[in-house]
Coordinates of C-alpha atoms in Angstrom, one line a residue:
M9 CA -0.2 -0.1 -0.1
T10 CA 1.6 3.2 -0.9
R11 CA 2.3 5.9 2.0
I12 CA 1.8 9.0 0.7
I13 CA 0.6 10.2 -2.6
G14 CA 1.1 14.2 -3.8
E15 CA -0.9 15.4 -6.7
H16 CA -0.6 18.2 -8.4
L17 CA 2.1 19.8 -6.1
A18 CA 3.0 23.5 -7.1
L19 CA 4.4 26.3 -4.9
S20 CA 4.9 29.6 -5.6
Y21 CA 6.6 32.5 -3.6
G22 CA 5.5 36.3 -4.6
G23 CA 4.3 35.5 -7.8
F24 CA 7.7 33.3 -8.4
D25 CA 6.7 29.5 -9.5
I26 CA 9.4 27.3 -7.5
F27 CA 7.4 24.0 -9.0
E28 CA 4.3 22.9 -10.5
A29 CA 2.4 19.9 -11.4
I30 CA 4.5 17.3 -9.3
N31 CA 2.7 14.3 -8.9
V32 CA 4.6 11.6 -6.4
Q33 CA 3.8 8.3 -5.0
I34 CA 6.3 6.9 -1.7
P35 CA 5.6 3.1 -1.5
P36 CA 6.5 1.0 1.9
K37 CA 10.3 0.9 2.2
A38 CA 11.1 3.1 -0.4
R39 CA 14.2 5.1 -0.2
I40 CA 14.2 8.0 -2.3
A41 CA 16.9 10.7 -2.8
L42 CA 16.0 14.2 -3.9
V43 CA 18.2 15.8 -5.8
G44 CA 18.7 19.6 -7.6
P45 CA 20.2 22.9 -7.4
N46 CA 20.0 25.3 -4.7
G47 CA 16.6 27.0 -4.8
C48 CA 15.1 24.6 -6.4
G49 CA 12.7 23.7 -4.0
K50 CA 13.7 20.0 -2.3
S51 CA 13.3 21.4 1.0
S52 CA 9.6 22.6 0.7
L53 CA 8.9 19.8 -1.2
V54 CA 9.7 17.5 1.9
R55 CA 8.1 19.7 4.3
I56 CA 5.0 19.4 2.3
L57 CA 4.9 15.8 1.7
A58 CA 5.6 15.4 5.9
G59 CA 2.6 17.6 6.2
E60 CA 4.8 20.7 7.3
Q61 CA 4.0 23.0 5.0
A62 CA 1.1 23.7 2.9
P63 CA 1.8 23.8 -1.0
T64 CA 0.4 26.9 -3.2
S65 CA -2.1 24.0 -4.8
G66 CA -2.4 20.5 -5.2
R67 CA -3.1 18.3 -2.5
V68 CA -1.2 15.2 -0.5
N69 CA -3.1 12.0 0.6
W70 CA -1.3 10.3 4.2
A71 CA -2.5 6.8 4.6
R72 CA -4.5 6.3 7.5
G73 CA -2.6 6.3 10.9
L74 CA 0.8 6.5 9.4
R75 CA 3.3 7.9 11.7
I76 CA 5.6 10.3 10.1
G77 CA 9.3 11.7 11.1
Y78 CA 10.9 14.6 10.0
L79 CA 14.6 16.6 9.9
P80 CA 14.9 19.7 9.0
Q81 CA 17.9 21.6 7.9
L82 CA 17.9 23.6 11.1
P83 CA 16.6 22.2 13.5
N84 CA 15.1 24.5 16.5
L85 CA 15.5 22.3 19.9
P86 CA 14.4 23.6 23.2
P87 CA 17.3 24.9 24.9
D88 CA 17.2 23.9 28.7
E89 CA 16.5 20.0 27.2
T90 CA 19.0 17.6 27.6
P91 CA 20.3 15.6 24.4
M92 CA 19.2 12.5 26.2
G93 CA 16.1 13.9 27.8
Y94 CA 15.2 15.2 24.3
V95 CA 15.9 11.6 22.7
R96 CA 13.3 10.2 25.3
R97 CA 10.8 12.0 23.6
A98 CA 10.3 9.7 21.3
F99 CA 9.6 7.0 24.2
A100 CA 7.4 8.7 25.8
H101 CA 5.1 5.8 25.3
L102 CA 7.0 3.6 27.1
D103 CA 7.8 5.8 29.7
E104 CA 4.1 5.9 30.3
Q105 CA 4.0 2.0 30.2
A106 CA 7.1 2.1 32.5
A107 CA 5.4 4.1 34.9
H108 CA 2.0 1.7 34.6
L109 CA 4.3 -1.1 35.8
R110 CA 5.5 0.4 38.9
H111 CA 2.3 1.4 39.6
L112 CA 1.0 -2.3 39.5
E113 CA 4.3 -3.2 41.2
E114 CA 3.0 -1.2 44.3
V115 CA -0.1 -3.0 44.0
L116 CA 1.0 -6.2 44.1
A117 CA 3.1 -5.1 46.9
K118 CA -0.1 -4.8 49.0
R119 CA -2.0 -7.5 47.3
P120 CA 0.3 -10.1 46.0
D121 CA -2.2 -12.8 46.2
D122 CA -4.7 -10.8 43.8
A123 CA -5.2 -13.1 40.9
E124 CA -6.7 -10.0 38.8
V125 CA -3.6 -7.6 39.6
L126 CA -1.3 -10.3 38.7
A127 CA -3.1 -10.7 35.5
A128 CA -2.8 -7.4 33.9
Y129 CA 0.7 -7.1 35.5
A130 CA 1.8 -9.7 33.4
E131 CA -0.3 -8.7 30.5
A132 CA 1.3 -5.2 30.5
Q133 CA 5.0 -6.8 31.2
A134 CA 4.4 -8.7 28.3
R135 CA 3.7 -5.8 26.0
F136 CA 6.4 -3.3 27.6
E137 CA 9.0 -6.1 26.7
A138 CA 7.7 -6.4 22.8
A139 CA 8.0 -3.2 22.5
G140 CA 11.2 -2.9 23.9
G141 CA 10.8 -1.6 26.5
Y142 CA 14.2 -3.4 28.2
T143 CA 16.4 -2.0 26.0
Y144 CA 14.9 1.5 24.7
E145 CA 17.7 3.4 27.2
A146 CA 20.4 1.5 25.4
R147 CA 19.0 2.0 22.5
M148 CA 19.1 6.0 23.1
R149 CA 22.8 6.0 24.2
H150 CA 23.5 3.5 20.6
I151 CA 21.9 6.5 18.8
L152 CA 23.3 9.2 19.8
L153 CA 26.6 7.4 19.7
G154 CA 26.7 6.8 16.4
V155 CA 25.4 9.9 15.2
G156 CA 28.5 11.7 17.1
V157 CA 27.4 13.6 20.6
P158 CA 29.6 11.9 23.0
E159 CA 28.5 10.9 26.4
T160 CA 29.8 13.4 28.3
L161 CA 27.3 15.7 27.0
F162 CA 24.1 13.3 27.2
D163 CA 23.3 15.5 30.3
A164 CA 24.2 19.1 29.2
P165 CA 21.8 21.7 28.7
L166 CA 21.2 22.3 24.8
R167 CA 21.7 25.8 24.7
H168 CA 25.4 24.7 25.5
L169 CA 25.3 22.6 22.2
S170 CA 27.2 23.8 18.9
G171 CA 24.8 24.1 16.2
G172 CA 26.4 21.0 14.8
Q173 CA 25.9 19.1 17.9
Q174 CA 22.2 20.8 18.1
T175 CA 21.4 18.8 14.7
R176 CA 22.7 15.7 15.8
V177 CA 20.6 15.6 18.0
A178 CA 17.8 16.3 16.3
L179 CA 18.8 13.8 13.8
A180 CA 19.8 11.0 17.2
Q181 CA 15.9 11.6 18.0
V182 CA 14.2 11.5 14.8
L183 CA 15.5 7.8 13.8
A184 CA 14.6 6.8 17.3
T185 CA 10.3 7.4 16.2
T186 CA 11.1 4.6 14.0
P187 CA 8.2 6.0 11.6
D188 CA 6.5 4.5 9.1
V189 CA 8.0 7.2 6.8
L190 CA 11.0 9.2 7.3
F191 CA 11.9 12.7 5.9
L192 CA 15.5 13.7 6.3
D193 CA 16.7 17.0 5.0
E194 CA 20.8 17.3 4.6
P195 CA 21.3 14.5 7.3
T196 CA 24.5 14.1 6.6
N197 CA 25.3 17.7 7.6
H198 CA 27.9 18.1 10.9
L199 CA 28.9 14.6 10.6
D200 CA 32.3 13.3 10.0
V201 CA 32.8 9.9 8.0
D202 CA 32.5 7.2 11.2
G203 CA 29.2 8.9 11.5
V204 CA 27.7 9.2 8.0
E205 CA 28.6 5.2 7.8
W206 CA 26.8 4.5 10.6
L207 CA 23.9 6.5 9.5
E208 CA 23.8 4.5 6.0
Q209 CA 23.8 0.8 8.3
F210 CA 21.5 2.2 10.5
L211 CA 19.1 3.1 7.7
A212 CA 19.9 -0.4 5.9
A213 CA 18.4 -2.0 8.4
Y214 CA 15.7 0.7 8.9
D215 CA 11.8 -1.1 7.8
G216 CA 10.2 2.3 6.8
A217 CA 9.8 4.1 3.7
L218 CA 12.1 6.9 3.5
V219 CA 13.2 10.3 1.6
F220 CA 16.2 12.3 2.1
V221 CA 17.9 15.3 1.0
A222 CA 21.4 15.0 0.6
H223 CA 24.6 16.7 -1.3
D224 CA 26.9 13.8 -0.1
R225 CA 27.2 11.7 -3.4
A226 CA 28.6 8.8 -2.2
F227 CA 26.0 8.7 0.9
I228 CA 22.7 8.7 -1.9
D229 CA 25.2 5.9 -3.5
A230 CA 24.9 3.8 -1.0
V231 CA 21.6 4.2 0.5
A232 CA 19.6 5.4 -2.3
T233 CA 17.5 3.0 -4.9
V234 CA 15.2 5.6 -6.7
V235 CA 16.5 9.6 -7.6
W236 CA 14.2 12.3 -7.7
D237 CA 15.6 15.1 -10.1
L238 CA 13.7 18.7 -9.4
S239 CA 14.9 21.2 -11.4
H240 CA 13.3 24.0 -13.8
G241 CA 10.0 23.2 -11.5
R242 CA 9.4 19.9 -12.5
L243 CA 10.5 16.5 -11.3
R244 CA 11.8 13.3 -13.0
E245 CA 12.7 10.0 -11.5
Y246 CA 15.0 7.5 -12.4
K247 CA 15.4 4.4 -10.7
G248 CA 18.9 3.2 -8.8
N249 CA 21.6 5.2 -6.6
Y250 CA 23.6 7.7 -8.1
S251 CA 25.7 6.6 -10.2
A252 CA 22.9 4.9 -12.3
Y253 CA 21.1 8.8 -11.9
V254 CA 23.8 10.5 -13.4
E255 CA 24.3 7.7 -16.2
Q256 CA 20.9 7.6 -17.3
R257 CA 20.1 11.6 -17.4
A258 CA 22.8 11.9 -19.4
E259 CA 21.7 9.6 -21.6
E260 CA 17.9 11.2 -21.6
L261 CA 19.5 14.9 -21.8
A262 CA 20.8 13.6 -25.1
R263 CA 18.4 11.5 -26.2
E264 CA 16.1 14.9 -26.0
Q265 CA 18.8 17.6 -27.5
A266 CA 18.8 15.2 -30.2
A267 CA 14.8 15.4 -31.0
Y268 CA 15.1 19.0 -30.7
E269 CA 17.3 19.6 -32.9
R270 CA 16.2 17.7 -35.3
Q271 CA 13.0 19.2 -34.8
Q272 CA 14.2 22.6 -35.7
A273 CA 16.4 21.6 -38.4
E274 CA 13.2 20.4 -39.9
I275 CA 11.3 23.3 -38.8
A276 CA 14.1 25.0 -41.0
R277 CA 13.6 23.3 -43.7
T278 CA 10.2 23.7 -44.0
E279 CA 9.9 27.5 -43.4
A280 CA 12.6 27.6 -46.2
F281 CA 10.5 25.9 -48.5
I282 CA 7.5 28.3 -47.6
R283 CA 9.6 31.2 -48.3
R284 CA 10.5 29.8 -52.1
Y285 CA 7.4 29.2 -52.9
M286 CA 4.5 30.7 -51.6
A287 CA 3.9 32.9 -54.4
G288 CA 5.1 30.2 -57.1
Q289 CA 3.7 27.3 -58.9
K290 CA 3.7 25.1 -55.5
S291 CA 2.4 28.4 -53.0
R292 CA -0.7 25.3 -52.7
Q293 CA 1.8 22.9 -51.4
A294 CA 3.3 25.8 -49.3
R295 CA 0.5 27.0 -47.5
G296 CA -0.5 23.9 -46.8
R297 CA 3.2 23.0 -45.3
R298 CA 2.3 26.6 -43.1
K299 CA -1.0 24.8 -41.8
Q300 CA 1.3 21.8 -40.8
L301 CA 3.6 23.8 -38.8
A302 CA 1.1 25.7 -36.7
R303 CA -0.4 22.8 -36.1
L304 CA 3.4 21.5 -34.8
Q305 CA 3.3 20.6 -31.0
R306 CA 7.3 22.1 -30.9
R307 CA 9.6 20.8 -28.3
D308 CA 11.4 23.0 -25.9
R309 CA 14.9 23.5 -26.2
P310 CA 15.9 20.9 -22.9
Q311 CA 16.6 23.1 -20.0
T312 CA 19.8 21.8 -18.1
Y313 CA 21.1 23.5 -14.7
R314 CA 24.1 25.6 -15.5
P315 CA 26.9 24.7 -13.1
P316 CA 29.5 27.6 -11.9
R317 CA 32.3 27.4 -14.0
L318 CA 35.1 26.8 -12.0
R319 CA 38.2 27.4 -12.9
L320 CA 41.9 27.8 -10.7
P321 CA 44.8 29.7 -12.1
P322 CA 47.6 28.1 -13.7
A323 CA 50.2 26.7 -11.3
E324 CA 53.9 28.0 -11.4
R325 CA 56.2 24.7 -11.4
T326 CA 57.8 24.3 -7.8
G327 CA 60.9 22.0 -6.3
D328 CA 60.0 18.6 -5.9
N329 CA 59.4 18.9 -2.2
V330 CA 56.2 20.8 -2.1
L331 CA 55.4 20.5 1.7
E332 CA 57.4 18.4 4.8
L333 CA 55.9 18.1 8.3
N334 CA 59.2 17.2 10.5
E335 CA 57.5 15.6 14.1
V336 CA 55.1 18.3 14.2
V337 CA 53.0 18.9 17.3
A338 CA 50.2 21.2 16.9
G339 CA 48.0 22.2 19.0
Y340 CA 46.8 25.4 21.2
A341 CA 48.6 24.3 24.8
P342 CA 51.9 22.0 25.4
E343 CA 49.8 19.9 28.0
K344 CA 46.9 19.2 25.2
P345 CA 48.6 18.5 21.7
L346 CA 45.7 17.7 19.4
V347 CA 48.2 16.3 16.4
R348 CA 51.7 14.8 16.5
T349 CA 53.0 14.0 13.5
G350 CA 56.4 11.6 11.8
V351 CA 58.2 13.2 8.5
Q352 CA 55.7 13.4 6.2
R353 CA 55.9 14.9 2.8
I354 CA 53.5 15.9 -0.3
M355 CA 55.6 15.8 -3.0
R356 CA 54.5 18.3 -6.6
G357 CA 51.6 18.0 -8.2
E358 CA 50.2 15.3 -5.1
R359 CA 46.5 15.2 -4.3
V360 CA 46.5 14.2 -0.3
A361 CA 43.0 14.1 1.7
L362 CA 43.4 14.7 4.9
V363 CA 40.6 13.0 7.2
G364 CA 39.9 12.3 11.0
P365 CA 37.0 12.5 13.5
N366 CA 35.2 15.7 14.4
G367 CA 37.6 17.8 17.1
S368 CA 40.3 15.3 16.2
G369 CA 42.6 18.7 14.6
K370 CA 42.8 18.7 11.2
T371 CA 41.8 22.4 10.5
T372 CA 44.4 22.9 13.3
L373 CA 47.1 21.2 11.3
L374 CA 46.1 23.2 8.3
R375 CA 46.2 26.7 10.3
T376 CA 49.5 25.4 11.8
I377 CA 50.8 24.8 7.9
L378 CA 49.4 27.9 7.1
G379 CA 51.6 29.4 9.6
D380 CA 48.4 30.9 11.8
I381 CA 49.7 29.4 14.8
P382 CA 52.8 28.2 15.4
P383 CA 53.9 24.5 16.3
L384 CA 54.3 23.4 19.9
S385 CA 57.4 21.3 18.5
G386 CA 58.7 20.7 15.3
H387 CA 58.7 22.2 12.1
V388 CA 57.0 23.4 8.9
R389 CA 59.1 23.3 5.7
L390 CA 57.6 24.8 2.7
G391 CA 59.5 23.9 -0.8
A392 CA 61.0 26.5 -3.2
K393 CA 58.2 28.9 -4.7
V394 CA 55.5 27.3 -2.9
R395 CA 52.7 29.9 -2.5
I396 CA 49.4 28.9 -0.5
G397 CA 46.0 29.4 -1.1
Y398 CA 43.8 28.5 1.9
F399 CA 40.1 27.6 2.0
A400 CA 38.5 28.1 5.5
Q401 CA 35.3 26.0 6.1
T402 CA 34.0 28.7 7.9
H403 CA 34.9 31.9 5.0
A404 CA 36.1 33.9 7.8
H405 CA 38.3 35.6 5.4
L406 CA 34.7 37.0 4.2
R407 CA 34.1 40.5 5.5
P408 CA 30.2 40.8 6.3
E409 CA 29.7 44.2 4.9
A410 CA 32.2 44.4 2.3
T411 CA 29.8 42.9 -1.0
V412 CA 30.6 40.2 -3.5
L413 CA 32.3 42.7 -6.2
Q414 CA 34.4 44.8 -3.7
H415 CA 36.3 41.4 -2.3
I416 CA 37.4 40.6 -6.1
L417 CA 38.5 44.1 -6.8
E418 CA 40.4 44.2 -3.8
Q419 CA 42.8 41.2 -5.6
G420 CA 43.8 43.8 -8.3
V421 CA 41.2 42.4 -10.5
L422 CA 39.9 44.6 -13.4
Y423 CA 36.0 45.7 -13.0
E424 CA 35.4 43.7 -16.5
E425 CA 37.4 41.0 -15.6
A426 CA 35.8 40.7 -11.8
R427 CA 32.5 40.8 -13.7
A428 CA 33.4 37.6 -16.0
L429 CA 34.9 35.7 -13.3
L430 CA 31.9 36.4 -10.6
A431 CA 29.6 35.6 -13.8
A432 CA 31.3 32.3 -14.2
Y433 CA 30.4 31.4 -10.4
L434 CA 27.3 32.6 -10.7
F435 CA 27.0 35.6 -9.5
T436 CA 25.5 37.7 -12.1
G437 CA 23.5 41.4 -12.2
D438 CA 22.4 43.1 -8.9
A439 CA 24.0 40.0 -6.8
I440 CA 27.4 41.2 -6.9
E441 CA 26.9 43.9 -5.2
K442 CA 25.4 41.7 -2.5
R443 CA 26.8 41.6 1.1
V444 CA 28.3 38.9 2.4
A445 CA 26.4 38.8 5.3
D446 CA 23.3 38.6 3.3
L447 CA 24.7 35.3 0.9
S448 CA 23.7 31.8 1.5
G449 CA 26.1 28.8 3.1
G450 CA 26.4 28.1 -0.9
E451 CA 27.2 31.4 -2.0
R452 CA 30.0 32.3 0.2
A453 CA 31.0 28.8 -0.7
R454 CA 31.4 29.5 -4.7
L455 CA 32.8 33.8 -3.3
A456 CA 35.2 31.9 -1.6
L457 CA 36.3 29.5 -4.5
A458 CA 36.4 32.6 -6.8
L459 CA 38.9 34.7 -5.0
L460 CA 41.2 31.2 -5.2
A461 CA 40.9 31.7 -9.0
V462 CA 42.5 35.2 -8.3
Q463 CA 45.4 34.0 -6.7
Q464 CA 48.8 32.7 -8.1
T465 CA 48.9 29.5 -5.7
T466 CA 50.8 26.3 -6.2
L467 CA 49.6 24.9 -3.2
L468 CA 45.4 24.5 -2.3
L469 CA 44.6 24.3 1.4
L470 CA 41.3 23.5 1.4
D471 CA 39.0 23.1 4.4
E472 CA 35.9 21.1 3.6
P473 CA 35.6 22.9 0.0
T474 CA 32.3 20.9 -0.7
N475 CA 30.5 22.1 2.1
H476 CA 27.2 24.1 1.1
L477 CA 28.1 22.8 -2.4
D478 CA 25.0 21.2 -4.5
I479 CA 25.8 18.6 -6.5
P480 CA 26.3 20.1 -9.9
S481 CA 29.0 22.6 -8.0
Q482 CA 30.4 20.3 -6.4
E483 CA 31.1 18.5 -9.9
A484 CA 32.2 21.4 -11.5
F485 CA 34.8 22.1 -8.2
Q486 CA 36.0 18.7 -8.4
A487 CA 36.5 19.0 -12.1
A488 CA 38.5 21.9 -11.6
L489 CA 40.8 20.2 -8.9
E490 CA 41.2 17.6 -11.2
A491 CA 42.8 20.3 -13.9
F492 CA 44.8 21.9 -11.3
A493 CA 48.3 21.7 -12.0
G494 CA 49.6 22.6 -8.7
T495 CA 49.8 20.5 -5.2
I496 CA 46.5 20.1 -3.1
L497 CA 46.0 19.2 0.9
F498 CA 42.3 19.0 1.5
V499 CA 40.2 18.1 4.6
S500 CA 36.9 16.8 3.5
H501 CA 34.2 14.2 4.8
D502 CA 32.7 13.6 1.0
R503 CA 34.1 10.3 0.4
Y504 CA 33.1 10.3 -3.2
L505 CA 35.5 13.6 -4.0
I506 CA 38.4 11.6 -1.8
E507 CA 38.1 8.4 -3.4
H508 CA 38.1 10.3 -6.8
L509 CA 40.5 12.7 -6.2
A510 CA 43.0 11.7 -3.4
D511 CA 46.4 10.2 -4.2
Q512 CA 47.0 9.5 -0.9
V513 CA 45.4 10.2 2.3
W514 CA 46.4 11.5 5.9
A515 CA 44.9 10.0 9.0
I516 CA 44.2 11.5 12.5
V517 CA 44.0 8.6 14.5
H518 CA 44.2 9.0 18.4
G519 CA 45.9 12.1 17.8
Q520 CA 48.8 10.7 15.7
L521 CA 48.9 11.5 12.0
W522 CA 49.1 8.1 9.8
Q523 CA 49.9 8.4 5.6
F524 CA 48.3 6.1 3.6
E525 CA 50.3 6.0 0.0
D526 CA 48.0 4.0 -1.6
G527 CA 45.0 6.2 -1.2
W528 CA 41.2 5.5 0.8
P529 CA 41.2 2.0 0.3
A530 CA 44.1 1.6 2.0
Y531 CA 42.8 3.8 5.1
R532 CA 39.8 1.6 5.6
A533 CA 41.2 -1.2 5.3
W534 CA 44.0 -0.3 8.0
L535 CA 40.8 0.7 10.2
R536 CA 38.9 -2.6 9.5
E537 CA 41.9 -4.4 10.5
Q538 CA 42.4 -2.3 14.1
V539 CA 38.8 -3.0 14.6
R540 CA 39.5 -6.7 14.3
V541 CA 42.7 -6.6 16.1
A542 CA 40.9 -4.8 19.0
D543 CA 37.9 -7.0 19.1
A544 CA 40.5 -10.0 19.4
P545 CA 40.9 -11.5 22.7
A546 CA 44.5 -10.0 24.1
D547 CA 47.2 -11.4 25.9
G548 CA 47.3 -11.0 29.7
A549 CA 50.0 -9.1 30.1
M550 CA 49.2 -7.0 27.5
A551 CA 45.4 -6.8 28.3
Y552 CA 47.1 -5.1 31.9
E553 CA 48.8 -2.6 30.3
A554 CA 46.3 -1.5 28.1
R555 CA 43.9 -1.2 31.1
K556 CA 46.7 0.4 33.2
A557 CA 47.6 3.3 30.4
A558 CA 43.9 3.5 29.7
R559 CA 43.3 4.8 33.2
R560 CA 45.7 6.9 33.3
A561 CA 44.8 8.5 30.1
A562 CA 41.2 8.8 31.9
E563 CA 42.6 10.4 34.6
R564 CA 44.7 13.4 32.8
K565 CA 41.4 13.6 30.6
R566 CA 39.0 13.8 33.4
R567 CA 41.8 16.6 35.0
V568 CA 41.4 18.9 31.8
R569 CA 37.8 18.8 31.2
Q570 CA 37.1 19.5 35.5
R571 CA 39.5 22.6 34.8
L572 CA 38.2 23.0 31.5
E573 CA 34.6 23.3 32.9
A574 CA 35.3 25.3 35.9
E575 CA 36.4 28.4 33.6
Q576 CA 33.7 27.6 31.4
A577 CA 31.4 28.0 34.5
E578 CA 33.5 31.4 35.4
L579 CA 32.5 32.6 31.8
E580 CA 29.0 32.0 31.8
A581 CA 28.8 33.8 35.4
R582 CA 30.6 36.8 33.8
M583 CA 28.3 36.9 30.7
A584 CA 25.3 36.7 33.1
S585 CA 26.6 39.9 35.0
L586 CA 27.6 41.5 31.9
E587 CA 24.3 41.2 29.9
T588 CA 22.4 42.9 33.4
E589 CA 25.0 45.6 33.2
L590 CA 24.2 45.8 29.3
A591 CA 20.4 45.9 29.9
T592 CA 20.7 48.5 32.8
L593 CA 23.3 50.9 30.3
S594 CA 20.0 50.5 27.5
A595 CA 17.4 52.0 30.0
S596 CA 19.5 54.7 31.2
L597 CA 21.0 55.7 27.8
A598 CA 17.3 55.8 26.5
T599 CA 16.2 57.7 29.2
A600 CA 19.1 60.5 28.4
S601 CA 18.5 60.3 24.6
E602 CA 14.4 61.0 25.8
Q603 CA 15.6 63.9 27.8
G604 CA 17.9 65.5 25.3
D605 CA 20.9 65.0 27.3
V606 CA 24.0 65.1 25.3
E607 CA 26.6 64.6 27.4
A608 CA 25.2 61.9 29.6
T609 CA 24.5 60.0 26.5
A610 CA 27.9 60.3 25.1
R611 CA 29.3 58.8 28.4
L612 CA 26.8 56.5 28.4
G613 CA 27.1 55.6 24.8
E614 CA 31.0 55.1 25.4
V615 CA 30.3 52.5 28.8
Y616 CA 27.7 50.4 26.8
A617 CA 30.6 49.9 23.7
R618 CA 33.1 49.0 27.0
V619 CA 30.9 46.5 28.5
E620 CA 29.6 44.7 25.1
A621 CA 33.0 44.8 24.0
A622 CA 33.7 43.1 27.1
L623 CA 30.9 40.6 27.1
Q624 CA 31.8 39.9 23.5
A625 CA 35.1 38.6 24.4
A626 CA 34.0 36.5 27.3
E627 CA 31.6 35.2 24.7
E628 CA 34.5 33.9 22.2
A629 CA 36.2 32.6 25.5
W630 CA 33.5 30.8 26.5
L631 CA 33.0 29.5 22.5
Q632 CA 37.1 28.3 22.8
I633 CA 36.6 26.4 25.9
A634 CA 33.6 24.5 24.2
E635 CA 35.4 23.8 21.1
A636 CA 38.3 22.2 23.2
L637 CA 35.8 20.5 25.6
E638 CA 34.4 19.3 21.9
E639 CA 38.0 18.2 20.9
E640 CA 38.5 16.5 24.3
D641 CA 35.9 14.2 24.1
A642 CA 36.6 13.4 19.7
V643 CA 39.9 12.3 21.3

């Protein structure tokens, strides 16, 4: 029985049509990936099918009693709830059954021979066990750990978690509900490779229907059995995973283009015949053909999404040895290093992927190579003629108040060249005057890539460059990297990009940098072997030493966490005091302004600015400690 049917669905905003005349069906056990360029309406269509948004026209029919789970891109979680408490909401019915069992146990304690109560207790206990009542606590922990929420945060208020951590908690909660139909909008955002692979395994065992939006090509390959392509207001369905979809889409577009060109050629020949013979001996034939032409149902030119024409500048030839790490220790404090390297080298023209769990120190190592953070020990050496181009994951080098065009002109590019370059990166018309603060995540990523295109670099350091890019943009960017003649070191969770681009892999495992010259397959095979060895029974003496070392490491970790949490608590108290002071100053400023007291207004304004700066500094310090705690959990 079909779970959900959407009929003639259309959506418009302010007179602009997003999509129209969409008809879809979601059968049981479906595995549907929804793909398309940014802005085509994927998230809106998911919300409509999940019952979270009404279409402009058309209707959705849901099967009777259908249970729906929905994960939005930006979940809004209750700030005072904890991760464990929020996920527990999925098991509210089991909590109620547990409470009922406890009540029956209390009654039985007073009336142990009451046959009616005994029967009710046995029945309630059987229902509770069948529903997973004796395993749901473990299931909650399993799901939270699987999506990458560390156990130390299980009972922390959600307001203290980062945006990425909150998204992972929301994902855990919706997975725990085990609905009949599961809608996931960008579920792999904020997950590292291990988290994505865990999610793939979870969904493989999931018994309901699944519809998900994703830009992770490897994830779509692993999970989807059907692909919905939403573009130019139309939706097309393709059987198979991402790789099958790419092949089918290319063949379909080629057929449509060939049919369009054949019809255009026939129209041109017919029009030429009409012009030549309209007034001559064959005028009757000409008039007949003109009528046929008027009745002809003309094919539209096949519409294809125009991805950005990403290009990178030609790279000057460097020395053979581009980068050398010599026993580098990277981190922010000697007592808490994040990454230790051996002697690792990257030679000219190599493409190296830097991988590791969230918080393992990948960005810190990149910034150490860049020179932003001095190494705690060891040396970083760059080869001859090496000039670094850096793509920051946070795009922190983009100034919020500056426009897209200003950023390019500041690189010494002439106005017309800047406009042409930005057009290639899909910034046209008024879009070049947009402030960075008003750009979407995908637009910021494209601007950051455009800045790389005007820099004469020979070594690219890229930190999660495909985040926020839609699939066509990812494909264009991958092609640009493959054509780049220089050297590349890139951080990524995009397994598709790593597999197709990286010559070798550098992996951070428990704070140590490992080098795999045979690339991604060799690294994954090594990881599987580590798991096998870890699961094998250990020799008694070795096991004793391992347990002793683990206890020492746990004690060190506990002391570091205790110190960080104390500092964090002090900062929270200071932030609360400063916020109270700002509120008082704001009221005083308003009064002075209304009374026209210029001197008091100026004096209070200066005090307000100092207190506001102090609050901002305290907030930044708090965030640094929060990141340090997250990294501590990941080690």
